[in-house]
Amino acid sequence: MITRSPAPLQRHDEAEEPAIATTGTAALTTTADTTAITHVDVPTDSEHTAPLSLPPAWQAQLSGAIRDPRELCRRLGLDERWLPGAEAGHSLFEVRVPEAFLARMRPGDPGDPLLRQVLPLGEETQPTPGYVADPLEEAAHTPAKGLIHKYHGRVLLITSPACAVNCRYCFRRHFPYAENSPSMAQWDASLDTLRNDPSITEAILSGGDPLATSDRRLAWLSERLEAIPHLKRLRIHTRLPVVIPERIDAELLGWLGATRLQKVVVLHINHANEIDESVIAACRRLSDAGVTLLNQSVLLRGVNDTVETLAALSERLFEAGVLPYYLHVLDPVTGAAHFDVPDDEARELVAGLRGVLPGFLMPRLVREIPGKASKTPL
């Protein structure tokens, strides 16, 4: 039985979207496995029937993501000995890998740094002391459903329960999305919280991945956020521009470029191989829309735990117009202990980085400790 997986992806015209005229078009709702026409307005003039409205290309890629560990192993030419562990890990947190991300992996190499981030392993089933379901204790900082308020001046809205890719080290792999799945009514309640607290100057859209939500819903939310006079910034934490670069399309850039709020997109990239030319092009489109681009990585055993790998990541990020921001040590979430790099080793790696990188390419090594007023430098 699959447990603690992000909720099914909703597409195009999602439930409880604001009313939008759809005369002459069909509204499509696509789950990860099916596409169904949920509404068709029949024109009174049958000679001028409008074509069905098709979902954007990025949504088709979301729907077509690999969600079977056997298929993932087969596509990458992995030996069958990897399959039992992959299926065991998948039973706890399901596989989800988009084709565009899969294409950057080396076939036949189980140590590929991109594959290691998404391939379930048997180690995920082994309990480890100190590793828990809610390592950041976010449940204690949820004043309303789908709203997390841990730090002064900023709040985080769970904008989507879905991700484009399921990263095995995710600190929210056990998050109760079913209890915090965003609806328009829930967003209204969150917006009331923001309106009534003038100390809040920044709204952070997170998830899941906020960009897995339709642009109509995101535009609706953005318009209401910018109407709150004391809000200054809109920050979006996302992996979608990396794993499906086509997500950065004209519709997204339209609402994002229109807001008065300062715009920050924090990407989640852990290895230079994740950044191909399509990712660089997506980053440029965001920059052209007035977005500040930052990156936060997680230090992961077997993925980026060498000075050379981390230096190459910083250099490649800068080529894409993205500044390194944070290098997080692993959050102790159940199922991810095999990725851990001890703090002393992490400090040595950062010391080595200082010897080869200019200061502006140095990410800050941090740990997030529950109850602290900010991230803790190491």
GROMACS .gro file of C-alpha atoms in nm:
model
  378
    1MET     CA    1   0.000   0.000   0.000
    2ILE     CA    2   0.132   0.343  -0.093
    3THR     CA    3   0.131   0.584   0.201
    4ARG     CA    4   0.222   0.946   0.258
    5SER     CA    5   0.239   1.022  -0.112
    6PRO     CA    6   0.151   1.366  -0.242
    7ALA     CA    7  -0.210   1.394  -0.346
    8PRO     CA    8  -0.317   1.322  -0.704
    9LEU     CA    9  -0.230   1.599  -0.943
   10GLN     CA   10  -0.515   1.820  -1.054
   11ARG     CA   11  -0.500   1.993  -1.386
   12HIS     CA   12  -0.626   2.287  -1.582
   13ASP     CA   13  -0.960   2.373  -1.412
   14GLU     CA   14  -0.907   2.244  -1.060
   15ALA     CA   15  -1.171   2.204  -0.795
   16GLU     CA   16  -1.285   2.527  -0.631
   17GLU     CA   17  -1.112   2.750  -0.886
   18PRO     CA   18  -1.255   3.098  -0.919
   19ALA     CA   19  -1.534   3.121  -1.171
   20ILE     CA   20  -1.399   3.171  -1.521
   21ALA     CA   21  -1.601   3.182  -1.840
   22THR     CA   22  -1.552   2.866  -2.043
   23THR     CA   23  -1.803   2.920  -2.321
   24GLY     CA   24  -1.717   2.713  -2.623
   25THR     CA   25  -1.435   2.522  -2.451
   26ALA     CA   26  -1.390   2.211  -2.246
   27ALA     CA   27  -1.238   2.215  -1.901
   28LEU     CA   28  -0.998   1.924  -1.859
   29THR     CA   29  -0.918   1.757  -1.531
   30THR     CA   30  -0.616   1.529  -1.549
   31THR     CA   31  -0.497   1.302  -1.273
   32ALA     CA   32  -0.156   1.140  -1.294
   33ASP     CA   33  -0.311   0.852  -1.487
   34THR     CA   34  -0.617   0.977  -1.673
   35THR     CA   35  -0.754   1.275  -1.863
   36ALA     CA   36  -1.127   1.335  -1.851
   37ILE     CA   37  -1.348   1.604  -2.000
   38THR     CA   38  -1.548   1.740  -1.708
   39HIS     CA   39  -1.748   2.011  -1.884
   40VAL     CA   40  -1.827   2.106  -2.241
   41ASP     CA   41  -2.038   2.407  -2.340
   42VAL     CA   42  -2.212   2.333  -2.669
   43PRO     CA   43  -2.234   2.646  -2.887
   44THR     CA   44  -2.576   2.742  -3.011
   45ASP     CA   45  -2.431   2.772  -3.361
   46SER     CA   46  -2.323   2.418  -3.443
   47GLU     CA   47  -2.135   2.540  -3.750
   48HIS     CA   48  -1.883   2.724  -3.533
   49THR     CA   49  -1.792   2.465  -3.272
   50ALA     CA   50  -1.481   2.572  -3.080
   51PRO     CA   51  -1.199   2.319  -3.033
   52LEU     CA   52  -1.151   2.154  -2.697
   53SER     CA   53  -0.915   2.333  -2.460
   54LEU     CA   54  -0.608   2.113  -2.416
   55PRO     CA   55  -0.389   2.114  -2.105
   56PRO     CA   56  -0.050   2.285  -2.135
   57ALA     CA   57   0.251   2.075  -2.234
   58TRP     CA   58   0.393   2.081  -1.883
   59GLN     CA   59   0.076   1.927  -1.742
   60ALA     CA   60   0.099   1.645  -1.995
   61GLN     CA   61   0.453   1.581  -1.871
   62LEU     CA   62   0.329   1.572  -1.513
   63SER     CA   63   0.068   1.315  -1.608
   64GLY     CA   64   0.323   1.107  -1.796
   65ALA     CA   65   0.580   1.089  -1.516
   66ILE     CA   66   0.714   0.744  -1.428
   67ARG     CA   67   0.534   0.612  -1.119
   68ASP     CA   68   0.645   0.249  -1.118
   69PRO     CA   69   0.984   0.143  -0.975
   70ARG     CA   70   1.001  -0.149  -1.216
   71GLU     CA   71   0.959   0.089  -1.510
   72LEU     CA   72   1.222   0.326  -1.370
   73CYS     CA   73   1.474   0.044  -1.335
   74ARG     CA   74   1.392  -0.091  -1.682
   75ARG     CA   75   1.424   0.247  -1.852
   76LEU     CA   76   1.766   0.305  -1.698
   77GLY     CA   77   1.892  -0.047  -1.760
   78LEU     CA   78   1.944  -0.131  -1.394
   79ASP     CA   79   2.014  -0.485  -1.280
   80GLU     CA   80   1.710  -0.661  -1.133
   81ARG     CA   81   1.884  -0.680  -0.795
   82TRP     CA   82   1.782  -0.316  -0.745
   83LEU     CA   83   1.414  -0.394  -0.785
   84PRO     CA   84   1.324  -0.543  -0.442
   85GLY     CA   85   1.464  -0.239  -0.260
   86ALA     CA   86   1.302  -0.001  -0.506
   87GLU     CA   87   0.963  -0.164  -0.457
   88ALA     CA   88   1.004  -0.163  -0.077
   89GLY     CA   89   1.084   0.209  -0.071
   90HIS     CA   90   0.807   0.281  -0.320
   91SER     CA   91   0.555   0.117  -0.087
   92LEU     CA   92   0.629   0.393   0.168
   93PHE     CA   93   0.672   0.691  -0.067
   94GLU     CA   94   0.589   0.640  -0.430
   95VAL     CA   95   0.816   0.695  -0.726
   96ARG     CA   96   0.752   0.996  -0.946
   97VAL     CA   97   1.005   1.097  -1.215
   98PRO     CA   98   0.925   1.318  -1.518
   99GLU     CA   99   1.068   1.221  -1.856
  100ALA     CA  100   1.265   1.545  -1.890
  101PHE     CA  101   1.452   1.470  -1.567
  102LEU     CA  102   1.500   1.103  -1.656
  103ALA     CA  103   1.667   1.206  -1.982
  104ARG     CA  104   1.956   1.365  -1.788
  105MET     CA  105   2.043   1.041  -1.606
  106ARG     CA  106   2.316   0.802  -1.722
  107PRO     CA  107   2.170   0.465  -1.826
  108GLY     CA  108   2.314   0.163  -1.651
  109ASP     CA  109   2.464   0.368  -1.366
  110PRO     CA  110   2.293   0.313  -1.028
  111GLY     CA  111   2.529   0.572  -0.881
  112ASP     CA  112   2.411   0.850  -1.113
  113PRO     CA  113   2.362   1.154  -0.886
  114LEU     CA  114   2.023   1.240  -1.032
  115LEU     CA  115   1.897   0.883  -1.008
  116ARG     CA  116   2.009   0.853  -0.646
  117GLN     CA  117   1.778   1.140  -0.556
  118VAL     CA  118   1.468   0.961  -0.688
  119LEU     CA  119   1.535   0.584  -0.676
  120PRO     CA  120   1.370   0.416  -0.375
  121LEU     CA  121   1.599   0.190  -0.173
  122GLY     CA  122   1.544  -0.080   0.086
  123GLU     CA  123   1.727   0.138   0.341
  124GLU     CA  124   1.419   0.360   0.354
  125THR     CA  125   1.231   0.089   0.540
  126GLN     CA  126   1.487   0.066   0.821
  127PRO     CA  127   1.410   0.269   1.135
  128THR     CA  128   1.692   0.500   1.246
  129PRO     CA  129   1.710   0.660   1.592
  130GLY     CA  130   1.651   1.035   1.575
  131TYR     CA  131   1.477   1.022   1.237
  132VAL     CA  132   1.111   1.121   1.257
  133ALA     CA  133   0.809   1.193   1.036
  134ASP     CA  134   0.804   1.569   1.111
  135PRO     CA  135   1.169   1.668   1.163
  136LEU     CA  136   1.097   2.043   1.157
  137GLU     CA  137   0.793   2.016   1.387
  138GLU     CA  138   0.582   2.209   1.139
  139ALA     CA  139   0.260   2.079   1.292
  140ALA     CA  140   0.330   2.305   1.592
  141HIS     CA  141   0.344   2.614   1.367
  142THR     CA  142   0.024   2.578   1.169
  143PRO     CA  143  -0.223   2.849   1.280
  144ALA     CA  144  -0.462   2.745   1.002
  145LYS     CA  145  -0.482   2.454   0.760
  146GLY     CA  146  -0.222   2.489   0.487
  147LEU     CA  147  -0.046   2.781   0.659
  148ILE     CA  148   0.291   2.751   0.835
  149HIS     CA  149   0.420   3.045   1.040
  150LYS     CA  150   0.762   2.968   1.189
  151TYR     CA  151   0.962   3.286   1.132
  152HIS     CA  152   0.894   3.653   1.198
  153GLY     CA  153   0.772   3.853   0.900
  154ARG     CA  154   0.696   3.566   0.664
  155VAL     CA  155   0.444   3.288   0.629
  156LEU     CA  156   0.437   2.979   0.412
  157LEU     CA  157   0.127   2.869   0.222
  158ILE     CA  158   0.092   2.506   0.114
  159THR     CA  159  -0.015   2.590  -0.239
  160SER     CA  160  -0.017   2.240  -0.384
  161PRO     CA  161  -0.002   1.892  -0.230
  162ALA     CA  162   0.162   1.755  -0.546
  163CYS     CA  163   0.520   1.745  -0.669
  164ALA     CA  164   0.656   1.686  -1.018
  165VAL     CA  165   0.927   1.462  -0.875
  166ASN     CA  166   0.939   1.271  -0.548
  167CYS     CA  167   1.280   1.328  -0.390
  168ARG     CA  168   1.370   1.049  -0.149
  169TYR     CA  169   1.523   1.289   0.107
  170CYS     CA  170   1.218   1.522   0.119
  171PHE     CA  171   1.153   1.649   0.471
  172ARG     CA  172   0.780   1.660   0.391
  173ARG     CA  173   0.754   1.304   0.260
  174HIS     CA  174   0.526   1.228   0.556
  175PHE     CA  175   0.341   1.561   0.559
  176PRO     CA  176  -0.039   1.522   0.611
  177TYR     CA  177  -0.136   1.668   0.274
  178ALA     CA  178  -0.484   1.518   0.299
  179GLU     CA  179  -0.547   1.749   0.596
  180ASN     CA  180  -0.385   2.051   0.431
  181SER     CA  181  -0.485   2.013   0.067
  182PRO     CA  182  -0.541   2.368  -0.059
  183SER     CA  183  -0.887   2.485  -0.158
  184MET     CA  184  -1.016   2.830  -0.237
  185ALA     CA  185  -1.190   2.841   0.101
  186GLN     CA  186  -0.867   2.746   0.274
  187TRP     CA  187  -0.676   3.014   0.084
  188ASP     CA  188  -0.936   3.271   0.186
  189ALA     CA  189  -0.878   3.180   0.551
  190SER     CA  190  -0.500   3.206   0.503
  191LEU     CA  191  -0.538   3.543   0.332
  192ASP     CA  192  -0.739   3.670   0.628
  193THR     CA  193  -0.450   3.573   0.855
  194LEU     CA  194  -0.210   3.772   0.638
  195ARG     CA  195  -0.440   4.074   0.617
  196ASN     CA  196  -0.474   4.089   0.993
  197ASP     CA  197  -0.101   4.074   1.070
  198PRO     CA  198   0.088   4.382   0.944
  199SER     CA  199   0.418   4.231   1.061
  200ILE     CA  200   0.404   3.985   0.770
  201THR     CA  201   0.588   4.126   0.468
  202GLU     CA  202   0.659   3.810   0.270
  203ALA     CA  203   0.437   3.527   0.146
  204ILE     CA  204   0.610   3.200   0.055
  205LEU     CA  205   0.437   2.955  -0.178
  206SER     CA  206   0.543   2.599  -0.111
  207GLY     CA  207   0.405   2.246  -0.118
  208GLY     CA  208   0.441   1.992  -0.261
  209ASP     CA  209   0.543   2.217  -0.544
  210PRO     CA  210   0.339   2.536  -0.585
  211LEU     CA  211   0.399   2.541  -0.960
  212ALA     CA  212   0.214   2.209  -0.992
  213THR     CA  213  -0.098   2.423  -0.947
  214SER     CA  214  -0.274   2.571  -1.250
  215ASP     CA  215  -0.186   2.925  -1.351
  216ARG     CA  216  -0.547   3.033  -1.308
  217ARG     CA  217  -0.538   2.944  -0.941
  218LEU     CA  218  -0.192   3.095  -0.895
  219ALA     CA  219  -0.299   3.418  -1.066
  220TRP     CA  220  -0.606   3.434  -0.841
  221LEU     CA  221  -0.387   3.391  -0.533
  222SER     CA  222  -0.122   3.636  -0.653
  223GLU     CA  223  -0.380   3.909  -0.715
  224ARG     CA  224  -0.516   3.875  -0.363
  225LEU     CA  225  -0.172   3.869  -0.206
  226GLU     CA  226  -0.063   4.188  -0.381
  227ALA     CA  227  -0.381   4.359  -0.261
  228ILE     CA  228  -0.252   4.325   0.098
  229PRO     CA  229  -0.071   4.659   0.143
  230HIS     CA  230   0.193   4.548   0.394
  231LEU     CA  231   0.312   4.255   0.178
  232LYS     CA  232   0.636   4.332  -0.008
  233ARG     CA  233   0.759   4.002  -0.147
  234LEU     CA  234   0.629   3.686  -0.307
  235ARG     CA  235   0.865   3.391  -0.277
  236ILE     CA  236   0.815   3.061  -0.458
  237HIS     CA  237   1.001   2.743  -0.365
  238THR     CA  238   0.997   2.506  -0.660
  239ARG     CA  239   1.170   2.225  -0.842
  240LEU     CA  240   0.946   2.234  -1.149
  241PRO     CA  241   1.162   2.469  -1.362
  242VAL     CA  242   1.438   2.210  -1.319
  243VAL     CA  243   1.256   1.882  -1.372
  244ILE     CA  244   1.006   2.015  -1.632
  245PRO     CA  245   1.148   2.342  -1.774
  246GLU     CA  246   0.844   2.385  -2.000
  247ARG     CA  247   0.653   2.488  -1.687
  248ILE     CA  248   0.794   2.837  -1.734
  249ASP     CA  249   0.551   2.930  -2.009
  250ALA     CA  250   0.377   3.248  -2.122
  251GLU     CA  251   0.078   3.198  -1.893
  252LEU     CA  252   0.292   3.167  -1.581
  253LEU     CA  253   0.512   3.460  -1.681
  254GLY     CA  254   0.201   3.668  -1.744
  255TRP     CA  255   0.066   3.664  -1.389
  256LEU     CA  256   0.411   3.657  -1.230
  257GLY     CA  257   0.534   3.955  -1.427
  258ALA     CA  258   0.220   4.155  -1.353
  259THR     CA  259   0.241   4.157  -0.974
  260ARG     CA  260   0.369   4.463  -0.787
  261LEU     CA  261   0.535   4.233  -0.532
  262GLN     CA  262   0.907   4.170  -0.543
  263LYS     CA  263   0.946   3.822  -0.687
  264VAL     CA  264   1.190   3.558  -0.563
  265VAL     CA  265   1.207   3.202  -0.693
  266VAL     CA  266   1.412   2.960  -0.486
  267LEU     CA  267   1.509   2.658  -0.692
  268HIS     CA  268   1.605   2.321  -0.546
  269ILE     CA  269   1.907   2.190  -0.738
  270ASN     CA  270   2.162   1.952  -0.588
  271HIS     CA  271   2.395   1.862  -0.876
  272ALA     CA  272   2.531   2.039  -1.183
  273ASN     CA  273   2.399   1.761  -1.410
  274GLU     CA  274   2.045   1.878  -1.334
  275ILE     CA  275   2.110   2.199  -1.529
  276ASP     CA  276   2.090   2.152  -1.905
  277GLU     CA  277   2.023   2.413  -2.171
  278SER     CA  278   1.646   2.387  -2.128
  279VAL     CA  279   1.681   2.469  -1.758
  280ILE     CA  280   1.908   2.764  -1.836
  281ALA     CA  281   1.649   2.892  -2.085
  282ALA     CA  282   1.372   2.859  -1.825
  283CYS     CA  283   1.581   3.053  -1.573
  284ARG     CA  284   1.640   3.329  -1.827
  285ARG     CA  285   1.267   3.358  -1.889
  286LEU     CA  286   1.214   3.404  -1.516
  287SER     CA  287   1.492   3.661  -1.492
  288ASP     CA  288   1.346   3.855  -1.783
  289ALA     CA  289   1.018   3.872  -1.587
  290GLY     CA  290   1.196   4.048  -1.300
  291VAL     CA  291   1.243   3.742  -1.080
  292THR     CA  292   1.540   3.708  -0.844
  293LEU     CA  293   1.669   3.350  -0.868
  294LEU     CA  294   1.830   3.172  -0.574
  295ASN     CA  295   1.914   2.809  -0.512
  296GLN     CA  296   1.912   2.592  -0.206
  297SER     CA  297   2.069   2.249  -0.205
  298VAL     CA  298   2.071   1.959   0.035
  299LEU     CA  299   2.405   1.796   0.113
  300LEU     CA  300   2.347   1.432   0.021
  301ARG     CA  301   2.573   1.129   0.058
  302GLY     CA  302   2.652   0.987  -0.284
  303VAL     CA  303   2.509   1.287  -0.469
  304ASN     CA  304   2.711   1.601  -0.396
  305ASP     CA  305   2.940   1.518  -0.102
  306THR     CA  306   3.270   1.630  -0.259
  307VAL     CA  307   3.431   1.971  -0.298
  308GLU     CA  308   3.457   1.921  -0.674
  309THR     CA  309   3.086   1.840  -0.711
  310LEU     CA  310   2.972   2.134  -0.499
  311ALA     CA  311   3.205   2.374  -0.681
  312ALA     CA  312   3.075   2.256  -1.019
  313LEU     CA  313   2.719   2.310  -0.896
  314SER     CA  314   2.787   2.670  -0.792
  315GLU     CA  315   2.958   2.746  -1.123
  316ARG     CA  316   2.676   2.592  -1.325
  317LEU     CA  317   2.412   2.776  -1.122
  318PHE     CA  318   2.580   3.107  -1.196
  319GLU     CA  319   2.587   3.022  -1.568
  320ALA     CA  320   2.208   2.986  -1.541
  321GLY     CA  321   2.174   3.322  -1.364
  322VAL     CA  322   2.106   3.164  -1.024
  323LEU     CA  323   2.290   3.253  -0.702
  324PRO     CA  324   2.378   2.978  -0.453
  325TYR     CA  325   2.186   3.055  -0.134
  326TYR     CA  326   2.177   2.771   0.118
  327LEU     CA  327   2.345   2.434   0.149
  328HIS     CA  328   2.128   2.244   0.396
  329VAL     CA  329   2.245   1.948   0.594
  330LEU     CA  330   1.990   1.670   0.581
  331ASP     CA  331   1.672   1.709   0.784
  332PRO     CA  332   1.633   1.387   0.989
  333VAL     CA  333   1.318   1.259   0.820
  334THR     CA  334   1.223   0.893   0.848
  335GLY     CA  335   1.344   0.700   0.544
  336ALA     CA  336   1.635   0.927   0.446
  337ALA     CA  337   1.914   0.839   0.691
  338HIS     CA  338   2.130   0.685   0.415
  339PHE     CA  339   2.178   1.036   0.268
  340ASP     CA  340   2.327   1.183   0.586
  341VAL     CA  341   2.662   1.364   0.586
  342PRO     CA  342   2.787   1.438   0.942
  343ASP     CA  343   2.825   1.802   1.042
  344ASP     CA  344   3.205   1.788   1.078
  345GLU     CA  345   3.241   1.648   0.728
  346ALA     CA  346   3.002   1.913   0.596
  347ARG     CA  347   3.216   2.188   0.751
  348GLU     CA  348   3.529   2.042   0.591
  349LEU     CA  349   3.360   2.042   0.252
  350VAL     CA  350   3.262   2.407   0.287
  351ALA     CA  351   3.614   2.498   0.397
  352GLY     CA  352   3.741   2.331   0.082
  353LEU     CA  353   3.490   2.524  -0.127
  354ARG     CA  354   3.621   2.854   0.009
  355GLY     CA  355   3.958   2.768  -0.139
  356VAL     CA  356   3.824   2.734  -0.494
  357LEU     CA  357   3.520   2.964  -0.523
  358PRO     CA  358   3.469   3.342  -0.504
  359GLY     CA  359   3.260   3.454  -0.209
  360PHE     CA  360   2.947   3.527  -0.412
  361LEU     CA  361   2.931   3.163  -0.523
  362MET     CA  362   2.955   3.027  -0.168
  363PRO     CA  363   2.630   2.882  -0.033
  364ARG     CA  364   2.569   2.916   0.340
  365LEU     CA  365   2.586   2.587   0.527
  366VAL     CA  366   2.285   2.569   0.757
  367ARG     CA  367   2.065   2.342   0.960
  368GLU     CA  368   1.700   2.407   1.035
  369ILE     CA  369   1.635   2.346   1.405
  370PRO     CA  370   1.275   2.341   1.530
  371GLY     CA  371   1.195   2.638   1.754
  372LYS     CA  372   1.485   2.856   1.638
  373ALA     CA  373   1.410   3.204   1.503
  374SER     CA  374   1.601   3.135   1.181
  375LYS     CA  375   1.816   2.874   1.011
  376THR     CA  376   2.128   2.792   1.212
  377PRO     CA  377   2.469   2.840   1.043
  378LEU     CA  378   2.712   2.552   1.088
   0.00000   0.00000   0.00000
